[in-house]
Coordinates of C-alpha atoms and ligand atoms in Angstrom, one line a residue:
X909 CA 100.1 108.8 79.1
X910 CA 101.0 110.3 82.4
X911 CA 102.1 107.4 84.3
X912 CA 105.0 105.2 85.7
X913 CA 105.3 101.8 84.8
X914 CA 107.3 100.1 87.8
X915 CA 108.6 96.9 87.7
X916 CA 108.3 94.4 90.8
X917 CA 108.5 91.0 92.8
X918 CA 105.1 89.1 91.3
X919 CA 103.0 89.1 94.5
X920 CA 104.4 92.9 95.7
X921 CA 102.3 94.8 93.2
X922 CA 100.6 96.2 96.6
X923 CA 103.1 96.9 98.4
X924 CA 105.1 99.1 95.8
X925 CA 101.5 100.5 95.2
X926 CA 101.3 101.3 98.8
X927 CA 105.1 102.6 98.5
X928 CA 104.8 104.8 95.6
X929 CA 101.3 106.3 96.9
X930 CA 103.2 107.3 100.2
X931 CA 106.2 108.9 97.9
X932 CA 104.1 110.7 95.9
X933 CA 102.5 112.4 98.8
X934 CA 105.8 113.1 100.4
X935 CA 106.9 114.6 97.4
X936 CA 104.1 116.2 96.5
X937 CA 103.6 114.6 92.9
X938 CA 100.1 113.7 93.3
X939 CA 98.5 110.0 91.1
X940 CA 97.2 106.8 92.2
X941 CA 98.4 103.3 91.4
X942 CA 96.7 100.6 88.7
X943 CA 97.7 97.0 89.1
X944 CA 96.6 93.1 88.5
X945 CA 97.8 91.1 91.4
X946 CA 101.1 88.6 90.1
X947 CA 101.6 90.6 86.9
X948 CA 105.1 91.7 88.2
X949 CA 104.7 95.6 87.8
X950 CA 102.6 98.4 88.7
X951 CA 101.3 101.8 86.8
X952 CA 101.2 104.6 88.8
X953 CA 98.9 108.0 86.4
X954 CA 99.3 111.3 88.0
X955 CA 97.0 114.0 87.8
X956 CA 99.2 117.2 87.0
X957 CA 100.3 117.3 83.2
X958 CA 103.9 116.4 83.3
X959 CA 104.1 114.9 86.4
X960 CA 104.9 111.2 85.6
X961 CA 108.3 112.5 83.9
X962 CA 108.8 114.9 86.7
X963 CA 108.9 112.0 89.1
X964 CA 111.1 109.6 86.7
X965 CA 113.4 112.4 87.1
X966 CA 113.7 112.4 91.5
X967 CA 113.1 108.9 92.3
X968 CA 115.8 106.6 92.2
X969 CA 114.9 103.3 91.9
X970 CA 117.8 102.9 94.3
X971 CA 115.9 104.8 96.9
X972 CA 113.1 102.9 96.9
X973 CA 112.2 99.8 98.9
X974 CA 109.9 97.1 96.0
X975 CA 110.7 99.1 93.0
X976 CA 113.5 97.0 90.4
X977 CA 113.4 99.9 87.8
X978 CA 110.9 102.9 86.5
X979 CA 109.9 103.9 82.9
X980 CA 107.7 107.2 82.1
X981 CA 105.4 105.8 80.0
X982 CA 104.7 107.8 77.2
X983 CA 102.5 105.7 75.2
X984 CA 100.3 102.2 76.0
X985 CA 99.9 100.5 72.2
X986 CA 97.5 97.9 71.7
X987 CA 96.6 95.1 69.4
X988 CA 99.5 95.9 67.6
X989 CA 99.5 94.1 63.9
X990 CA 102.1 91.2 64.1
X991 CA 103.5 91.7 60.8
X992 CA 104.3 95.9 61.4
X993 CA 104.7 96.3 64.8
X994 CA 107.8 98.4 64.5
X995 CA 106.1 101.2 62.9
X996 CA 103.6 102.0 65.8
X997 CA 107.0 101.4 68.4
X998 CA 109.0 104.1 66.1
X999 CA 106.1 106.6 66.2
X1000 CA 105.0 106.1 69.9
X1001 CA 109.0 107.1 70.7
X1002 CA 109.4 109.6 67.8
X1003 CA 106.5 111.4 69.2
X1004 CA 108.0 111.4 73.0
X1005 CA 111.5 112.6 71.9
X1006 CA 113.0 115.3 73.5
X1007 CA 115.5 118.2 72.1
X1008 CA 117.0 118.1 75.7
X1009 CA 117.8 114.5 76.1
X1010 CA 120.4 112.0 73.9
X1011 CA 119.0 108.4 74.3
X1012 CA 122.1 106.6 74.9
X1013 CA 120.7 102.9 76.0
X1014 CA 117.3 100.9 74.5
X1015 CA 115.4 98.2 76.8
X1016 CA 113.1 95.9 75.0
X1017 CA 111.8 93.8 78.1
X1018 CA 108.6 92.1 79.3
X1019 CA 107.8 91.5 83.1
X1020 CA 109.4 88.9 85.7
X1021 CA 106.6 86.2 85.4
X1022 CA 106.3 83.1 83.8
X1023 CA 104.1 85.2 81.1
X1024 CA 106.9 87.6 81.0
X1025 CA 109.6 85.0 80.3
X1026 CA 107.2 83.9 77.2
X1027 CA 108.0 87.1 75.5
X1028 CA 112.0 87.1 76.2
X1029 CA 112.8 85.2 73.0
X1030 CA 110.3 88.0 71.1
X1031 CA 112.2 90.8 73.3
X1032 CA 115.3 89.8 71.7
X1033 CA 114.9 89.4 68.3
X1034 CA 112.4 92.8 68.2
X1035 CA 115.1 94.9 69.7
X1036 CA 117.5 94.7 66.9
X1037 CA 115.2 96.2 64.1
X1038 CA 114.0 98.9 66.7
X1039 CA 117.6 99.7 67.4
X1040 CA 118.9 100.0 63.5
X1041 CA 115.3 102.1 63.1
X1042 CA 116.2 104.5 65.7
X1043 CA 119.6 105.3 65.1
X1044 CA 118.7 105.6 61.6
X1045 CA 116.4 108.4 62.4
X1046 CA 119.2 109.7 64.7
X1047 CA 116.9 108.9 67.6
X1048 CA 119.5 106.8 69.6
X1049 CA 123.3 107.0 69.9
X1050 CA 125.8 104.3 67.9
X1051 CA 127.3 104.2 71.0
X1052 CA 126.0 102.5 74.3
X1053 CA 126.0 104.8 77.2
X1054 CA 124.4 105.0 80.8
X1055 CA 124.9 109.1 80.7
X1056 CA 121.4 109.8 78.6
X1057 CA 117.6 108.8 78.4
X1058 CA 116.8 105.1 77.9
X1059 CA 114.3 104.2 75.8
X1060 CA 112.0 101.5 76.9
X1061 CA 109.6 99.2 75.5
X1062 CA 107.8 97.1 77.8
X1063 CA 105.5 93.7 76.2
X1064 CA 102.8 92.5 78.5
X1065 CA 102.3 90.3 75.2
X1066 CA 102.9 89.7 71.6
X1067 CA 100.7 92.9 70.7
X1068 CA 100.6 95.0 73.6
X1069 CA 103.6 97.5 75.2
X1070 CA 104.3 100.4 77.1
X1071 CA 106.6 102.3 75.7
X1072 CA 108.9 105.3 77.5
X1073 CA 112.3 106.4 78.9
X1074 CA 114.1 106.4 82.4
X1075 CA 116.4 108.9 83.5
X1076 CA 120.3 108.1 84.4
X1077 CA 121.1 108.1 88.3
X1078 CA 117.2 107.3 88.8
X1079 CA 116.8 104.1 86.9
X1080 CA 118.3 100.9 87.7
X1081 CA 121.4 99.7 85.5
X1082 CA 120.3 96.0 85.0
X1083 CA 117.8 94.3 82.6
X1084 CA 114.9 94.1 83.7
X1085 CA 116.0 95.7 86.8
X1086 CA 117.4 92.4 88.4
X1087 CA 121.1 92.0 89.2
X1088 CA 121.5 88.3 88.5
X1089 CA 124.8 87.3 90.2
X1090 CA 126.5 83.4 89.6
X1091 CA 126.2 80.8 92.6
X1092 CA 130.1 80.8 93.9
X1093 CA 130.9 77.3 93.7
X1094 CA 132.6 77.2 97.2
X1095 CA 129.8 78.9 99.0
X1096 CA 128.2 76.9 101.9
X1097 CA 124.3 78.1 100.7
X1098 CA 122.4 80.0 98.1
X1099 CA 121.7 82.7 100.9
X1100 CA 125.1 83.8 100.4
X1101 CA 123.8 85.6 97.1
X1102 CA 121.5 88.4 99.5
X1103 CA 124.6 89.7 100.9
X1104 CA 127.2 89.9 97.4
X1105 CA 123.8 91.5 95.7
X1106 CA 123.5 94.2 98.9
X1107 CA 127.3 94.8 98.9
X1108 CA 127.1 95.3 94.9
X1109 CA 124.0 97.0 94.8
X1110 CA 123.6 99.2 98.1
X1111 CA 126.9 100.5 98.3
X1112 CA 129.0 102.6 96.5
X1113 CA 132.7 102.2 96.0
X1114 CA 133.9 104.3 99.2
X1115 CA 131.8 102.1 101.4
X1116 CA 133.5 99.1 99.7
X1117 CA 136.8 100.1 100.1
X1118 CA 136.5 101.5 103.8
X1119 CA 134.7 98.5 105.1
X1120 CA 135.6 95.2 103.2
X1121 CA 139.5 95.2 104.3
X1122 CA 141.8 92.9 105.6
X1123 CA 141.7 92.9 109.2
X1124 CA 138.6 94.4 109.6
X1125 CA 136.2 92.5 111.6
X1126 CA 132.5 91.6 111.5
X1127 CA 130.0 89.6 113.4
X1128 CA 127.4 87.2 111.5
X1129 CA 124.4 87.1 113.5
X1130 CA 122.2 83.7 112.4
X1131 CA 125.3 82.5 110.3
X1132 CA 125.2 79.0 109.7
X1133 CA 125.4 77.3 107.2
X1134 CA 127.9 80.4 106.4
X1135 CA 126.7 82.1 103.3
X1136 CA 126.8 85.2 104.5
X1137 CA 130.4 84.5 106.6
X1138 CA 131.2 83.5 103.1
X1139 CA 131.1 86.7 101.4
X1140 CA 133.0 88.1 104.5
X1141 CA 135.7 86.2 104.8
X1142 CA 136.0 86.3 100.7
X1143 CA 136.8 90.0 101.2
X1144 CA 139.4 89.1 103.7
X1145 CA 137.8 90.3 107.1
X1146 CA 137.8 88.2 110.0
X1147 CA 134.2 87.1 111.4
X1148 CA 132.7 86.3 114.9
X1149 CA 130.4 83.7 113.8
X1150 CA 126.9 83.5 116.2
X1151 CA 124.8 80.4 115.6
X1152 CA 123.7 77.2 117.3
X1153 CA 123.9 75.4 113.7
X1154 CA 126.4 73.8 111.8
X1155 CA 129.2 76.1 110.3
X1156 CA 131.0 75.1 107.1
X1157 CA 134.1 73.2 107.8
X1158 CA 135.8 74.9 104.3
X1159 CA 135.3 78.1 106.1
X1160 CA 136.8 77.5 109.2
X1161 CA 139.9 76.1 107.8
X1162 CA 140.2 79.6 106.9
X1163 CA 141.2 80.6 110.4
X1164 CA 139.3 83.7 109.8
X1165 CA 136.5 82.6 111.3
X1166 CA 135.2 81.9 115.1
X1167 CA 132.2 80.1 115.5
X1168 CA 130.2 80.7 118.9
X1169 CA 126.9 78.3 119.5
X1170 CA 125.1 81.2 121.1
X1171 CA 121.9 83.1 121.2
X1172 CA 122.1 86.2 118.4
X1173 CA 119.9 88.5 121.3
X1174 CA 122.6 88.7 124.0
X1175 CA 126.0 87.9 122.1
X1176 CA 128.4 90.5 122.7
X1177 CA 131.9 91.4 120.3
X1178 CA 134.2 89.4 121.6
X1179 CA 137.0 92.2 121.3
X1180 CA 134.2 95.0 122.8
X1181 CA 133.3 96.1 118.7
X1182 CA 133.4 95.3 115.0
X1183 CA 133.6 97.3 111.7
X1184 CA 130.6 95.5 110.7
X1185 CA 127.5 93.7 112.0
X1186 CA 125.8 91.1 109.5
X1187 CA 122.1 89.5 110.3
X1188 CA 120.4 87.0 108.9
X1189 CA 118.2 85.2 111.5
X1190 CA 114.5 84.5 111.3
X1191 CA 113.1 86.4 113.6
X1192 CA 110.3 88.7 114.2
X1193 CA 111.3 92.8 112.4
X1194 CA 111.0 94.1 114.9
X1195 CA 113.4 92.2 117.5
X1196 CA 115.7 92.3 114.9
X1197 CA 115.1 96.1 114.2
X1198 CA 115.8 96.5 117.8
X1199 CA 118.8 94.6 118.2
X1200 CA 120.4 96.3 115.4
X1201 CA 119.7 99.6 116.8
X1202 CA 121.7 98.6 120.3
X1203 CA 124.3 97.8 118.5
X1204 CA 124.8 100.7 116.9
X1205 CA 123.8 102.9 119.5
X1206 CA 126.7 101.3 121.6
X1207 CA 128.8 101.0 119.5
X1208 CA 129.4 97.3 119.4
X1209 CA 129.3 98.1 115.1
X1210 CA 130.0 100.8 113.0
X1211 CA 128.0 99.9 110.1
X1212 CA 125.4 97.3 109.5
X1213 CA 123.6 95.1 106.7
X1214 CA 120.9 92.7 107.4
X1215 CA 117.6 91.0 106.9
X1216 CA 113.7 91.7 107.8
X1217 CA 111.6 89.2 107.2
X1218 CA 108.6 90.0 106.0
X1219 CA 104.9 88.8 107.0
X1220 CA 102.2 88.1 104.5
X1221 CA 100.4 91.3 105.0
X1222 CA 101.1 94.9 105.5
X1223 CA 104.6 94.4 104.4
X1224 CA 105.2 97.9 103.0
X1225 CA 104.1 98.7 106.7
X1226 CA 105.8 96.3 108.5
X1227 CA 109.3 97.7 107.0
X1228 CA 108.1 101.0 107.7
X1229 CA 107.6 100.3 111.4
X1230 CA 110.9 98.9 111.6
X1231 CA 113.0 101.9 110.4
X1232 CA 111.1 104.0 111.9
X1233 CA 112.3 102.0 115.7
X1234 CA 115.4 102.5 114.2
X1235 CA 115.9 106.2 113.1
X1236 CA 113.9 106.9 116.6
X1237 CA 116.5 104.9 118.8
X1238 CA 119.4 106.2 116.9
X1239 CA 118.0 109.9 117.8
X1240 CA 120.3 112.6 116.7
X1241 CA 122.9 109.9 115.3
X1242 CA 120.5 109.0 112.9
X1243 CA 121.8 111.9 110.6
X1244 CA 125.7 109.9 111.1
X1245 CA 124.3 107.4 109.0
X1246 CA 123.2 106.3 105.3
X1247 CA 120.0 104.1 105.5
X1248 CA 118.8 101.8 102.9
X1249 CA 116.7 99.0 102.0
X1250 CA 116.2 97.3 99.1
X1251 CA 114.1 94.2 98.1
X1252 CA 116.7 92.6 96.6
X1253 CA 116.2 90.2 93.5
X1254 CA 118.0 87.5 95.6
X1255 CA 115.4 88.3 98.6
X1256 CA 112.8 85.8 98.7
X1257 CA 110.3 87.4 101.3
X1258 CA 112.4 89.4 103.1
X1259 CA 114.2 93.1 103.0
X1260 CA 117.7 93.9 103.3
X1261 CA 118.6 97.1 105.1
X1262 CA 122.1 98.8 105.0
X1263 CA 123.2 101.1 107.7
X1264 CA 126.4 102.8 106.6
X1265 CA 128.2 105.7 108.9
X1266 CA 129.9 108.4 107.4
Ligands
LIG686 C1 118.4 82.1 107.0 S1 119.5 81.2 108.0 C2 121.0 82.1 107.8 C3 121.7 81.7 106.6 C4 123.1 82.3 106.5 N1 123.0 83.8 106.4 C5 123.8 81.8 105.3 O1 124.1 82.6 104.4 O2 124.2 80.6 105.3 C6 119.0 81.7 109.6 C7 119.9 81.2 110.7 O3 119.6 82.0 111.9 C8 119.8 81.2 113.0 N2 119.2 81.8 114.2 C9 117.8 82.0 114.4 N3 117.6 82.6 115.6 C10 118.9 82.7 116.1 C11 119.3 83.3 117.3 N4 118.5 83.8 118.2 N5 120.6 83.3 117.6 C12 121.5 82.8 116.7 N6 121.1 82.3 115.5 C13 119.8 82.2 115.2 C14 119.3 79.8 112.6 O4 119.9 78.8 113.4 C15 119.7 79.8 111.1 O5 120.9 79.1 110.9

């Protein structure tokens, strides 16, 4: 095979179809997307012979907005016999080894659905004969490491997978490409999970350490209950907190925190800037898109994470649209900054961008 296997959202299979067909023509890897609506992942064949692992090779799953990881898929087996399916796995990957590439890692995994989370049990138990078999034939190293080629083999059932590789810096580090964090008990709501899986996720370790410090300060636009204050405050920077809701009395105590009942559209920092702006408010993309451009552009924030909610249609569009208001306001201080958005595991249906400077 010449194709992609990309994991997704169930119910985004068209919108990282309509994602990858726009970076394939950017980059000039030319295919077209194969998909079942709710299956949880996407195929994407390309026409030029090569091309799939070409493109596993330059796209990051980390640069791309609905994709949770990406395997070149070298081989699709089917109606595999239930009492030998190891044999036909072995082959398929023996026969897509490469003299230039150690495989250092092994995914056996199924898709995000409730069909999906059938198989997990299987997954398991199938992964430890594959991985004696392969390091017996000296196709995998004894030792885990993120460095090499991962071998993948994806079930869509008992008798059917996709088998292939992913590349190191382009695939995502996480089983089946989700980053499943723990609810911290003290944490006023669930949404406070968005933010900790953008900080972990989205930034790198020089964005950590220069913007989550003690004494730095952030605004939280649409903050209450305080999830999202939460994860500030936890990392010891002191928050302007902008809502007409109810703020978490735990939080307060803090004394890191002032609350302000007032409208997220026309709220000013109170001290004429912050290190960091945070969003969260249901609103329209592109109000929000807007707003977060102003306050870059005046400097009001140096950095900034939030939310765009999503409609029901057009999404890949939609999010689109909105960065695109918001490298054209920024203008020539576009370049100043990193840009990224992620549909984040914890994001229901909803984007989360990061704008970093430096
Ligand atoms: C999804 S909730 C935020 C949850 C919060 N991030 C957390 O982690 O607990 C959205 C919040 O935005 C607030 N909101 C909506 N429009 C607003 C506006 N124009 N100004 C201020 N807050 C607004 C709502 O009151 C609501 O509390």
């Amino acid at each position: 095979m010449n194709s992609l296997l990309i994991y997704c959202r169930a119910g985004y299979e068209s919108d990282t179809a309509n994602e990858m067909n726009s970076l394939s023509v950017s980059l000039s890897i030319f295919g077209y997307p194969e998909f079942t609506p709710e299956q949880g992942f996407i195929l994407f064949h390309f026409y030029g012979q090569g091309d799939a692992d070409r493109m596993g090779q330059r796209l990051a799953v980390s640069e791309t907005i609905f994709a949770r990881q990406i395997v070149v898929v070298t081989a699709y087996l089917q109606e595999l016999d239930k009492g030998n399916r190891l044999g036909p796995v072995l082959n398929a990957l023996a026969e897509a080894d490469s003299e230039e590439w150690k495989n250092t890692l092994l995914f056996v995994e199924h898709a995000d659905t409730e069909r999906g989370k059938a198989l997990a049990k299987f997954c398991r138990k199938f992964t430890v004969p594959l991985r004696q078999g392969l390091r017996k034939q000296g196709r995998l190293t004894y030792k885990e490491r993120d460095d090499g080629r991962a071998l993948h083999v994806f079930f869509t059932d008992y008798d059917h997978c996709y088998v292939g590789h992913s590349y190191p810096d382009c695939r995502s580090p996480f089983a089946l490409g989700i980053c499943r964090l723990k609810f911290p008990p003290k944490a006023p709501s669930r949404s406070t999970l968005k933010l900790e899986e953008a900080i972990l996720t989205m930034l790198d370790d020089d964005d950590r350490a220069s913007i989550f410090r003690e004494g730095a300060r952030a605004v939280d636009l649409g903050a209450c209950p305080g999830g999202w204050t939460y994860q500030l405050v936890a990392r010891d920077m002191t928050v302007e907190a902008i809502d007409n809701g109810t703020i978490d009395e735990s939080l307060m105590a803090t004394g890191l925190v002032d609350h302000y009942a007032e409208d997220g559209f026309t709220y000013k920092p109170k001290f004429g800037r912050v290190d960091l702006l945070v969003c969260d408010m249901i609103e329209r993309p592109d109000r929000v898109a807007v707003l977060m451009s102003e306050w870059l552009e005046k400097g009001w924030a140096d950095h900034a994470i939030f939310n765009l909610k999503l409609p029901m249609k057009k999404r890949y569009d939609t999010v689109t649209a909105a960065i695109g208001e918001i490298t054209a306001r920024l203008g020539k201080k576009a370049k100043d900054y990193q840009l990224n958005v992620r549909h984040l595991y914890h994001n229901r249906d909803e984007v989360t961008v990061t704008v970093i400077k430096g």
